[in-house]
mmCIF file with all atom_site columns, C-alpha atoms and ligand atoms in Angstrom:
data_model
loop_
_atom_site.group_PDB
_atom_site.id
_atom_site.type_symbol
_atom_site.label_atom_id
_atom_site.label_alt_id
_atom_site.label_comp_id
_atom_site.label_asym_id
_atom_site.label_entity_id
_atom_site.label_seq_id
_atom_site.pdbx_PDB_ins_code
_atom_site.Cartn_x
_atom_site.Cartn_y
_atom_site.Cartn_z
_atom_site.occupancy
_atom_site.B_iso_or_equiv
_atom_site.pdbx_formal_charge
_atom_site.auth_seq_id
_atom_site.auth_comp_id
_atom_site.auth_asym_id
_atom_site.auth_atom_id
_atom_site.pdbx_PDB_model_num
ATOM   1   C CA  . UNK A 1 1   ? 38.881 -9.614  -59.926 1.00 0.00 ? 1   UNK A CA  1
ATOM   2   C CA  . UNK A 1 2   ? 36.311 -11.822 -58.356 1.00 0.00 ? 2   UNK A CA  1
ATOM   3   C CA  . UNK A 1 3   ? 32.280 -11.755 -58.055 1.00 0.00 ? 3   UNK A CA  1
ATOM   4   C CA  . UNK A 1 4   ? 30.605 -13.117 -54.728 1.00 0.00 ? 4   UNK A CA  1
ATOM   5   C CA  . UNK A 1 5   ? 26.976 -12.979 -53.356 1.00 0.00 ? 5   UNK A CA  1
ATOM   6   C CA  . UNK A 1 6   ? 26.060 -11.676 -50.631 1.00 0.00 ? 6   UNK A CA  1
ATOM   7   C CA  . UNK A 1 7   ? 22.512 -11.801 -49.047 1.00 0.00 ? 7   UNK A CA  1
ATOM   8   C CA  . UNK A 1 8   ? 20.582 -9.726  -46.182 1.00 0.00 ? 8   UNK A CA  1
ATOM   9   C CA  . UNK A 1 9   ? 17.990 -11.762 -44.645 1.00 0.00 ? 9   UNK A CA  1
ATOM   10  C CA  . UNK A 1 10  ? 15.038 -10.719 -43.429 1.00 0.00 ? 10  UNK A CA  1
ATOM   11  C CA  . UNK A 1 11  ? 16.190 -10.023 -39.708 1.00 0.00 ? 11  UNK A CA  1
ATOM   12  C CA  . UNK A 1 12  ? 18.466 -7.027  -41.843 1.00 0.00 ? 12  UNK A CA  1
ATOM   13  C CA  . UNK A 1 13  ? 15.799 -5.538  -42.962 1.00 0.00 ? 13  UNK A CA  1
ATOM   14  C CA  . UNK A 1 14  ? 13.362 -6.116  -39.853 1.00 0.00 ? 14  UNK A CA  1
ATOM   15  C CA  . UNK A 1 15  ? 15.819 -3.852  -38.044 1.00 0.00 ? 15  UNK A CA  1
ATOM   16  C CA  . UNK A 1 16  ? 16.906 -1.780  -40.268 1.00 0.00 ? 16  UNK A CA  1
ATOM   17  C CA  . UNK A 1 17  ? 20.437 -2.354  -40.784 1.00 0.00 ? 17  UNK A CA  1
ATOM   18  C CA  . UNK A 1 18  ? 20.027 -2.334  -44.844 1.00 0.00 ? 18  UNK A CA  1
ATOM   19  C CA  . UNK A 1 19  ? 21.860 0.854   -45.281 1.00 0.00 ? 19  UNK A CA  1
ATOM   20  C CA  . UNK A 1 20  ? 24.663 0.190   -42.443 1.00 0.00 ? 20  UNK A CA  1
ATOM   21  C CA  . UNK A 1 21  ? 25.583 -2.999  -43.919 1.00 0.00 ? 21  UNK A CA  1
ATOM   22  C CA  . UNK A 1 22  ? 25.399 -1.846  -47.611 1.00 0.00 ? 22  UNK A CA  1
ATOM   23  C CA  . UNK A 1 23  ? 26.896 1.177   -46.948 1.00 0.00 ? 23  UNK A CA  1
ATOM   24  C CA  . UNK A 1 24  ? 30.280 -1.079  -45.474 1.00 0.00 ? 24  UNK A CA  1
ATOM   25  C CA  . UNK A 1 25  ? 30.427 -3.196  -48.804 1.00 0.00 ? 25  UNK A CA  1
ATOM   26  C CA  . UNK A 1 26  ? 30.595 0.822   -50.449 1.00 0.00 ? 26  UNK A CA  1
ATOM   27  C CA  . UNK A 1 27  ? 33.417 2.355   -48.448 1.00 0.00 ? 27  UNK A CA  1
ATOM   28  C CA  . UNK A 1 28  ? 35.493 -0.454  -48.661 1.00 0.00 ? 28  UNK A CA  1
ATOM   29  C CA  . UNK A 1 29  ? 35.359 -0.068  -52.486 1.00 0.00 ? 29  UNK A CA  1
ATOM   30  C CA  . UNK A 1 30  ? 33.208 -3.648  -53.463 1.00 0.00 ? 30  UNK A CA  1
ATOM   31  C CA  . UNK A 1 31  ? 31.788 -2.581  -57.330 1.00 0.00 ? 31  UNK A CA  1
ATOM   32  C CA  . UNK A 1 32  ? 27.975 -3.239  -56.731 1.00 0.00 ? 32  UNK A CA  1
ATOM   33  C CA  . UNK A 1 33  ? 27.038 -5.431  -59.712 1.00 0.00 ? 33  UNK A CA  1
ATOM   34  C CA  . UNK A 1 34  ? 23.847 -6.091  -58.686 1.00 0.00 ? 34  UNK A CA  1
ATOM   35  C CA  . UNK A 1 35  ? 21.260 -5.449  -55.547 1.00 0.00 ? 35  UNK A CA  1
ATOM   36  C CA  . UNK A 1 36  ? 17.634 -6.583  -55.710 1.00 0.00 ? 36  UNK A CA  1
ATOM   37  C CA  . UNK A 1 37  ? 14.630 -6.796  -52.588 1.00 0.00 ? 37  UNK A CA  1
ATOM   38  C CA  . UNK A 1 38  ? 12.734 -9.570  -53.014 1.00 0.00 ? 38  UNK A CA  1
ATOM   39  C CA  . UNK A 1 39  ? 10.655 -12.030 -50.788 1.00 0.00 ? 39  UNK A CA  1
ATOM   40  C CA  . UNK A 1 40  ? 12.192 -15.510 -51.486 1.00 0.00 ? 40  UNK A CA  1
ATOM   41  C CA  . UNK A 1 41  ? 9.946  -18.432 -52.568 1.00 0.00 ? 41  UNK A CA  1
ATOM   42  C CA  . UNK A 1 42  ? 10.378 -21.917 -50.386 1.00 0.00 ? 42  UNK A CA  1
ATOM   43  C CA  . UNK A 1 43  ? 11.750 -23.078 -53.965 1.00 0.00 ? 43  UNK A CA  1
ATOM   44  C CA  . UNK A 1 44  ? 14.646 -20.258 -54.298 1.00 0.00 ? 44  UNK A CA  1
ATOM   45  C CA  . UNK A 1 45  ? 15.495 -20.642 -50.135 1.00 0.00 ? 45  UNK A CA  1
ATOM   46  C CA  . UNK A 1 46  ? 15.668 -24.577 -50.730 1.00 0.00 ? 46  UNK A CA  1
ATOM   47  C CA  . UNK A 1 47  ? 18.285 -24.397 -53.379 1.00 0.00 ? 47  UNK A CA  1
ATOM   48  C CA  . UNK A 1 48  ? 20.518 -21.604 -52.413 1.00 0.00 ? 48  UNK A CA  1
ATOM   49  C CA  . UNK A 1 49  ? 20.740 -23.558 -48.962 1.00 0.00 ? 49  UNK A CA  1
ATOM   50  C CA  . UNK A 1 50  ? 20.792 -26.864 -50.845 1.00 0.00 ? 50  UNK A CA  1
ATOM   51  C CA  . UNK A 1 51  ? 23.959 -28.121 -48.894 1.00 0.00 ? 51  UNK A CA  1
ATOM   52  C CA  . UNK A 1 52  ? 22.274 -27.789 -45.774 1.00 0.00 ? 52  UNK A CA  1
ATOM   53  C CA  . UNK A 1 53  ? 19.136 -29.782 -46.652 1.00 0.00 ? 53  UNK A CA  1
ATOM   54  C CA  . UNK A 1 54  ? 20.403 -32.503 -43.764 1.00 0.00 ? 54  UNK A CA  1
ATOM   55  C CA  . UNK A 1 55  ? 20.788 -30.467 -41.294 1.00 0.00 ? 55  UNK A CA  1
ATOM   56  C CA  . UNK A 1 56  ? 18.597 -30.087 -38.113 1.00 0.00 ? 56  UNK A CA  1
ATOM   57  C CA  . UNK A 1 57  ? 18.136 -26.205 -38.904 1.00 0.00 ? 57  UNK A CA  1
ATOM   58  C CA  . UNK A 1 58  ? 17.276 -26.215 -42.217 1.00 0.00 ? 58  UNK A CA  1
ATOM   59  C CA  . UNK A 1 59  ? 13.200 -25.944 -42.183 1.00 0.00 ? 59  UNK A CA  1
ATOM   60  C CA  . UNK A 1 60  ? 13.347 -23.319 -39.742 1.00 0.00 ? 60  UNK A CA  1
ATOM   61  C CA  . UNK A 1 61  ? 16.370 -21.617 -41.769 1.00 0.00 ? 61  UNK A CA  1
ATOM   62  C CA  . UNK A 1 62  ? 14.066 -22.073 -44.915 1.00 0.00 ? 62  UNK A CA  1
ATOM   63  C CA  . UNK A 1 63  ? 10.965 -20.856 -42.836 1.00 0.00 ? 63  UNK A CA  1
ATOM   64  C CA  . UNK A 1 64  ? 13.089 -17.510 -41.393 1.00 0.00 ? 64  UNK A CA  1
ATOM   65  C CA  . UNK A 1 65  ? 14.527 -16.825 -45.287 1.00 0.00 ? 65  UNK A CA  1
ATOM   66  C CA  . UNK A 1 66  ? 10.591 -16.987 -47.002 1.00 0.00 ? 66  UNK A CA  1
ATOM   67  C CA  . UNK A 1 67  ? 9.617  -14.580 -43.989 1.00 0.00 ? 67  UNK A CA  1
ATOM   68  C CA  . UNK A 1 68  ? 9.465  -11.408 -45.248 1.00 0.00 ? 68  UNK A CA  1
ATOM   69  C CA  . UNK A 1 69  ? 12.100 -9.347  -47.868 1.00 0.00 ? 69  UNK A CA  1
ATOM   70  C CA  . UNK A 1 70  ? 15.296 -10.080 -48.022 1.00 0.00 ? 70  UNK A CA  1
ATOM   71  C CA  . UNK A 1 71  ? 18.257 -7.743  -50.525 1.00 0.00 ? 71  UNK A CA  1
ATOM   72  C CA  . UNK A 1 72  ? 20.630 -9.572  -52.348 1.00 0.00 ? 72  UNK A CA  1
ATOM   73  C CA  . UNK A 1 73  ? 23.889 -8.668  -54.090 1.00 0.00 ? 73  UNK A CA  1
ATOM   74  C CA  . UNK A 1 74  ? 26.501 -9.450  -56.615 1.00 0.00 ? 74  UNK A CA  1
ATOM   75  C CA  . UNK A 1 75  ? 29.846 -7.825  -55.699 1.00 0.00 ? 75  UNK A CA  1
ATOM   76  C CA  . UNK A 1 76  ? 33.605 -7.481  -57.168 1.00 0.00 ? 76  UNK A CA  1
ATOM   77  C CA  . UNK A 1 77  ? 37.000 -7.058  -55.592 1.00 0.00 ? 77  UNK A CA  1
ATOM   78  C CA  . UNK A 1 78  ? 39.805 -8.914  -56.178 1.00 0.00 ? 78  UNK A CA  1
ATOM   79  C CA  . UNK A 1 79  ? 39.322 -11.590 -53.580 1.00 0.00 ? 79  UNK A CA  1
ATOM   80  C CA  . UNK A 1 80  ? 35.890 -10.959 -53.088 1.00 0.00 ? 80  UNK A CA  1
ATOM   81  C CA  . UNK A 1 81  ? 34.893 -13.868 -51.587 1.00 0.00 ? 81  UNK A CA  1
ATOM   82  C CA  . UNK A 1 82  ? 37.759 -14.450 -48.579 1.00 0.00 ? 82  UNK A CA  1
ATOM   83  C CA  . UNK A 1 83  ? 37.227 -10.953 -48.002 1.00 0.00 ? 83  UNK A CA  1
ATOM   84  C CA  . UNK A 1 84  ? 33.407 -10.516 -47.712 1.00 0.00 ? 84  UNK A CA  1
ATOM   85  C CA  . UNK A 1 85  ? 33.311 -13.274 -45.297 1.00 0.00 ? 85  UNK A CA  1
ATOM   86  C CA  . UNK A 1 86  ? 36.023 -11.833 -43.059 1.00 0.00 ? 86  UNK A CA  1
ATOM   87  C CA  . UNK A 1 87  ? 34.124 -8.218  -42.776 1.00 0.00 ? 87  UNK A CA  1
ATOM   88  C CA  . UNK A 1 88  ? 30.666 -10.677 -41.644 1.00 0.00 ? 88  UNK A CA  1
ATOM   89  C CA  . UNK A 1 89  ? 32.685 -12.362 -39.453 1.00 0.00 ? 89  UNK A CA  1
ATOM   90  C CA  . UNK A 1 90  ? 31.748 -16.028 -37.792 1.00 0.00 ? 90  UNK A CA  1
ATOM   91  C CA  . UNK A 1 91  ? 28.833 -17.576 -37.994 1.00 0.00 ? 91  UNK A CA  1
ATOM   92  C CA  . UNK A 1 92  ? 27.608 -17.473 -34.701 1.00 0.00 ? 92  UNK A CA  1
ATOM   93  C CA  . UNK A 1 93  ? 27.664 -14.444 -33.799 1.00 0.00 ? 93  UNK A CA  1
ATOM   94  C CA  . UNK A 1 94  ? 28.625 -14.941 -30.250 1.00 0.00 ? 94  UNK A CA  1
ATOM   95  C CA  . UNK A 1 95  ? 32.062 -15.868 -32.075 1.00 0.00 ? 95  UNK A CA  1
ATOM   96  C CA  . UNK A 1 96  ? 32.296 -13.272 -34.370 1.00 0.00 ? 96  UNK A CA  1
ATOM   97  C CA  . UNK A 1 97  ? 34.786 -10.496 -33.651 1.00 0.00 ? 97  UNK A CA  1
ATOM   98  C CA  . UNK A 1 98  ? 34.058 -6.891  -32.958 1.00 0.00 ? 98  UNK A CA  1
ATOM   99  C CA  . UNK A 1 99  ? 34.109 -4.876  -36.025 1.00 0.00 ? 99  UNK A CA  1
ATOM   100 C CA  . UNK A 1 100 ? 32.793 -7.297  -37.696 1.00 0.00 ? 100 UNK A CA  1
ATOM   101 C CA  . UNK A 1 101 ? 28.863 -6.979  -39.243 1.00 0.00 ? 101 UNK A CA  1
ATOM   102 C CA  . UNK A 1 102 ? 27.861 -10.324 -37.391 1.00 0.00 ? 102 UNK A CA  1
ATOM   103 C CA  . UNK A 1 103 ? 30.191 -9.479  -34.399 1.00 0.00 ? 103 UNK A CA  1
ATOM   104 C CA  . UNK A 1 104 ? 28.920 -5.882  -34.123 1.00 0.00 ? 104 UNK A CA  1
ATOM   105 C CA  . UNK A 1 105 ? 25.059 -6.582  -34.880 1.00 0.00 ? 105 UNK A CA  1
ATOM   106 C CA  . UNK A 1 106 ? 24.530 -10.361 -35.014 1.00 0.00 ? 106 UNK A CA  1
ATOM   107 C CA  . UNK A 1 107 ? 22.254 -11.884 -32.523 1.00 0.00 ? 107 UNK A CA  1
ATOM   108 C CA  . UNK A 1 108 ? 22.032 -15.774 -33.052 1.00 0.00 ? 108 UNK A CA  1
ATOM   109 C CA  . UNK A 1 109 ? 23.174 -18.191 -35.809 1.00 0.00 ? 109 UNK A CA  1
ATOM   110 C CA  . UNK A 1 110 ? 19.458 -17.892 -37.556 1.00 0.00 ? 110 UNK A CA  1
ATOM   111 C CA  . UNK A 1 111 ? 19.524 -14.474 -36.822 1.00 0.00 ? 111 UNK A CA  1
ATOM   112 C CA  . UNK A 1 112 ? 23.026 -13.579 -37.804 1.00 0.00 ? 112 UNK A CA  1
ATOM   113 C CA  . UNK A 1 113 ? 21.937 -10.834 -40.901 1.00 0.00 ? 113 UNK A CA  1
ATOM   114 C CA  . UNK A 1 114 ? 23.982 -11.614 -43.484 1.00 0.00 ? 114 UNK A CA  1
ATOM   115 C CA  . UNK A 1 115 ? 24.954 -14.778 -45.891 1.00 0.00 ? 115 UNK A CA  1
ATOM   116 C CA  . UNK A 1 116 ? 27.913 -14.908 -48.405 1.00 0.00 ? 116 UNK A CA  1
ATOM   117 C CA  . UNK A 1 117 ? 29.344 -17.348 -50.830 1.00 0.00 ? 117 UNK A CA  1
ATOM   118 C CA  . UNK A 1 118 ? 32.279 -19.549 -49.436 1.00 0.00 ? 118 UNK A CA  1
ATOM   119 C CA  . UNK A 1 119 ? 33.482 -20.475 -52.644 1.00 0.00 ? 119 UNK A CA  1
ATOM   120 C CA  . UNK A 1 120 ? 33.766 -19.909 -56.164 1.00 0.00 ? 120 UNK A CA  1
ATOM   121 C CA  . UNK A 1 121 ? 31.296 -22.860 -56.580 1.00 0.00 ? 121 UNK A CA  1
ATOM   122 C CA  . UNK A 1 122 ? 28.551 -21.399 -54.309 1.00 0.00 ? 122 UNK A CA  1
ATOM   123 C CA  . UNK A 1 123 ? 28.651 -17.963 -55.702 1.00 0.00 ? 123 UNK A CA  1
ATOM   124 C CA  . UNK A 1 124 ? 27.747 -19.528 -59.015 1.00 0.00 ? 124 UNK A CA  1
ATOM   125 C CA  . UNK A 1 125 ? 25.116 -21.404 -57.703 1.00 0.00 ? 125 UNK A CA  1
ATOM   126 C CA  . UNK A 1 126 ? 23.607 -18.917 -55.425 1.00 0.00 ? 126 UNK A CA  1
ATOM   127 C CA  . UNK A 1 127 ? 23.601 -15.791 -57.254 1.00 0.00 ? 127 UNK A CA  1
ATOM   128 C CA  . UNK A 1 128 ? 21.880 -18.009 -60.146 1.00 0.00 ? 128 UNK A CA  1
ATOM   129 C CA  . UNK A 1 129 ? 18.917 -19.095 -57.662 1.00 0.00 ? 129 UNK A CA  1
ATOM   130 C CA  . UNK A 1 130 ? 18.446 -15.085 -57.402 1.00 0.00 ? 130 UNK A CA  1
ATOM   131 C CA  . UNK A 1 131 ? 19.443 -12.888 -60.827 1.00 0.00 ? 131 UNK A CA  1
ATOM   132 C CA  . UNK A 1 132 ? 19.996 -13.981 -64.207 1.00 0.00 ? 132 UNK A CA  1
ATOM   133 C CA  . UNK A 1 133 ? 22.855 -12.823 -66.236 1.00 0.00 ? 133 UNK A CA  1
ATOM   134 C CA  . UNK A 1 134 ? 21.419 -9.393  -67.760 1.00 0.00 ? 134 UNK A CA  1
ATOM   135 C CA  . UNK A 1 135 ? 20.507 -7.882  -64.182 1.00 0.00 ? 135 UNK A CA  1
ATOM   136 C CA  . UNK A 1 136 ? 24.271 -7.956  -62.990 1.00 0.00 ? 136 UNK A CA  1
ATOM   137 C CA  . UNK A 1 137 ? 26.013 -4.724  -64.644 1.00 0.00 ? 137 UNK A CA  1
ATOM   138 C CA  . UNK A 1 138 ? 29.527 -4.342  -65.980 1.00 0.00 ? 138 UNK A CA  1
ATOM   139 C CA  . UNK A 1 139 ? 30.696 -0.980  -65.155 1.00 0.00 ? 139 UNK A CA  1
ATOM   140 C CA  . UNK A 1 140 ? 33.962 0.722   -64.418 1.00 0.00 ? 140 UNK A CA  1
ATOM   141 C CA  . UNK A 1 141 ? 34.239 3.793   -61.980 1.00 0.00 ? 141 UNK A CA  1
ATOM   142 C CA  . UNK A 1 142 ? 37.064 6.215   -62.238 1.00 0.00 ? 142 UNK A CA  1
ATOM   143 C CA  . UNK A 1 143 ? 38.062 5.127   -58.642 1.00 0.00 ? 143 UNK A CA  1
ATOM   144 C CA  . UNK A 1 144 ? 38.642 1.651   -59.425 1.00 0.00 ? 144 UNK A CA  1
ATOM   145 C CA  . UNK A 1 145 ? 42.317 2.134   -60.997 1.00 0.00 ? 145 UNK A CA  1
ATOM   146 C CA  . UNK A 1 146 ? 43.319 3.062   -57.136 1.00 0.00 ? 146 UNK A CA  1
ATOM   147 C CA  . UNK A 1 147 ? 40.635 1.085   -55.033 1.00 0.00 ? 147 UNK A CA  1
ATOM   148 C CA  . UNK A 1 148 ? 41.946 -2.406  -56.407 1.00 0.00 ? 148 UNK A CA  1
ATOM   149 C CA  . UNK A 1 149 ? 45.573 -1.376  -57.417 1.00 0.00 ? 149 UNK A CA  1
ATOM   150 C CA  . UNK A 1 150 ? 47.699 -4.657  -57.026 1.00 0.00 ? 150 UNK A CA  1
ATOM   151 C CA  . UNK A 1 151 ? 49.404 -5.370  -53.594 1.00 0.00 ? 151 UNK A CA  1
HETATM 152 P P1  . CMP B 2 .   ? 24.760 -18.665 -43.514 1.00 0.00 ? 201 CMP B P1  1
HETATM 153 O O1  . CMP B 2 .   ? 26.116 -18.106 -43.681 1.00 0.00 ? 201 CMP B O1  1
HETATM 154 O O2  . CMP B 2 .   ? 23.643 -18.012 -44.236 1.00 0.00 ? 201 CMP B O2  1
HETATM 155 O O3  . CMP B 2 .   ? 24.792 -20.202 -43.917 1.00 0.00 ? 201 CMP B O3  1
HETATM 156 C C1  . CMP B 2 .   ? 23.874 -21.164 -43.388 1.00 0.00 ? 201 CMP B C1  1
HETATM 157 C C2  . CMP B 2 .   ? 23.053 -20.622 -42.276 1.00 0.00 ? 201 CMP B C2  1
HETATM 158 O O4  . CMP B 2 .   ? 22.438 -21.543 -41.423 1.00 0.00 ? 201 CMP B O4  1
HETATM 159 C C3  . CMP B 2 .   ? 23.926 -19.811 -41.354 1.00 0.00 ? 201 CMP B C3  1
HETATM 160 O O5  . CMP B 2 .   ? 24.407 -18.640 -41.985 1.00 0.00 ? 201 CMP B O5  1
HETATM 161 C C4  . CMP B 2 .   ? 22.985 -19.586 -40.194 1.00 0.00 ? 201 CMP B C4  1
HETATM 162 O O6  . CMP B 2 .   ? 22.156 -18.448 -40.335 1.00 0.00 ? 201 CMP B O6  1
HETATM 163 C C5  . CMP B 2 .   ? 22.057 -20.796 -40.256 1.00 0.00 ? 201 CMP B C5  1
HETATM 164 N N1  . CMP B 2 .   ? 22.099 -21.588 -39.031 1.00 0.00 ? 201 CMP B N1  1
HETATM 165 C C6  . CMP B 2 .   ? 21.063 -21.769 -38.210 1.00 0.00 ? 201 CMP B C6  1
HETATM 166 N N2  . CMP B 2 .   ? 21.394 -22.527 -37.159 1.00 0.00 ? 201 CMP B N2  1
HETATM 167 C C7  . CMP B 2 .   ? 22.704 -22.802 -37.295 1.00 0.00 ? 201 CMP B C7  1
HETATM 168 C C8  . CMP B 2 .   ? 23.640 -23.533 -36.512 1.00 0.00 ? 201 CMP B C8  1
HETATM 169 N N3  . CMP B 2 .   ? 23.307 -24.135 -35.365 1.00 0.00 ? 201 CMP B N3  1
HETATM 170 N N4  . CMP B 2 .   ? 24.908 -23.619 -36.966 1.00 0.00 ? 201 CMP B N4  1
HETATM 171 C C9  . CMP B 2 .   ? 25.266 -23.014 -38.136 1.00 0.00 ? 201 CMP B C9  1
HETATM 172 N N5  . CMP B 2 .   ? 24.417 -22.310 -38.920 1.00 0.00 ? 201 CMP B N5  1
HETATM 173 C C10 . CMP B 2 .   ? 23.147 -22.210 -38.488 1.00 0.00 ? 201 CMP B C10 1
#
């Protein structure tokens, strides 16, 4: 099993797509760990997009992240974190296939709804800059014995 984080920015919620992107991480069987709204501080947006600070985007990706609410979430599968970022598809969402969120919703590379960890690495960082330890549950669902039964 794996954790990754996962973040709706505030172009999510602007247009309401909250409950149509949550709702995929559900039916494909993700264990929600964790799910909080929040509005970002310019401190928390800095250092979850800390690898980015050189980059000609970053103050307005900083700016667009402190704008207004944003929900963010700590999810398990096994192979979380390959996975999540194949259902948001590319980047740019011009790029991203359909069926995809990002290819199916996504409207420019700011505006492109949804962030996840890459690596194993990044989802420790970034789900640090946004919970600490005692607001991500440990559960098990009845389901889960089928929903992540080995390949
Ligand atoms: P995300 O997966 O959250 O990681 C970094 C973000 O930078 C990226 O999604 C985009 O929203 C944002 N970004 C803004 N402009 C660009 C760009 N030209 N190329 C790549 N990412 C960009």
């Amino acid at each position: 099993m794996e954790r990754t984080f996962v973040l709706l920015k505030p172009d999510a919620i602007q247009r309401g797509l909250v409950g149509r992107i949550v709702e995929r991480f559900d039916r494909r069987g993700y264990r929600i760990l964790a799910m909080k709204m929040l509005v970002p501080s310019r401190d928390q947006a800095e250092q979850h997009y800390a690898v980015h600070r050189e980059k000609f985007f970053f103050s307005e990706l900083v700016d667009h992240l402190t704008s207004g609410p944003v929900v963010a979430l700590v999810l398990e599968a096994p192979d979380a974190i390959v996975s999540i970022r194949n259902l948001l598809g590319a980047t740019r969402p011009s790029e991203a296939t359909g069926g995809t969120i990002r290819g199916d919703f996504g409207q420019t590379p700011m505006r492109n709804l949804v962030h996840a960890a890459d690596s194993v690495e990044s989802y420790e960082h970034e789900h640090s800059v946004y919970f600490v330890e005692s607001e991500i549950m440990d559960y098990q669902r009845p389901i889960d014995h089928w929903v992540f039964e080995p390949e």
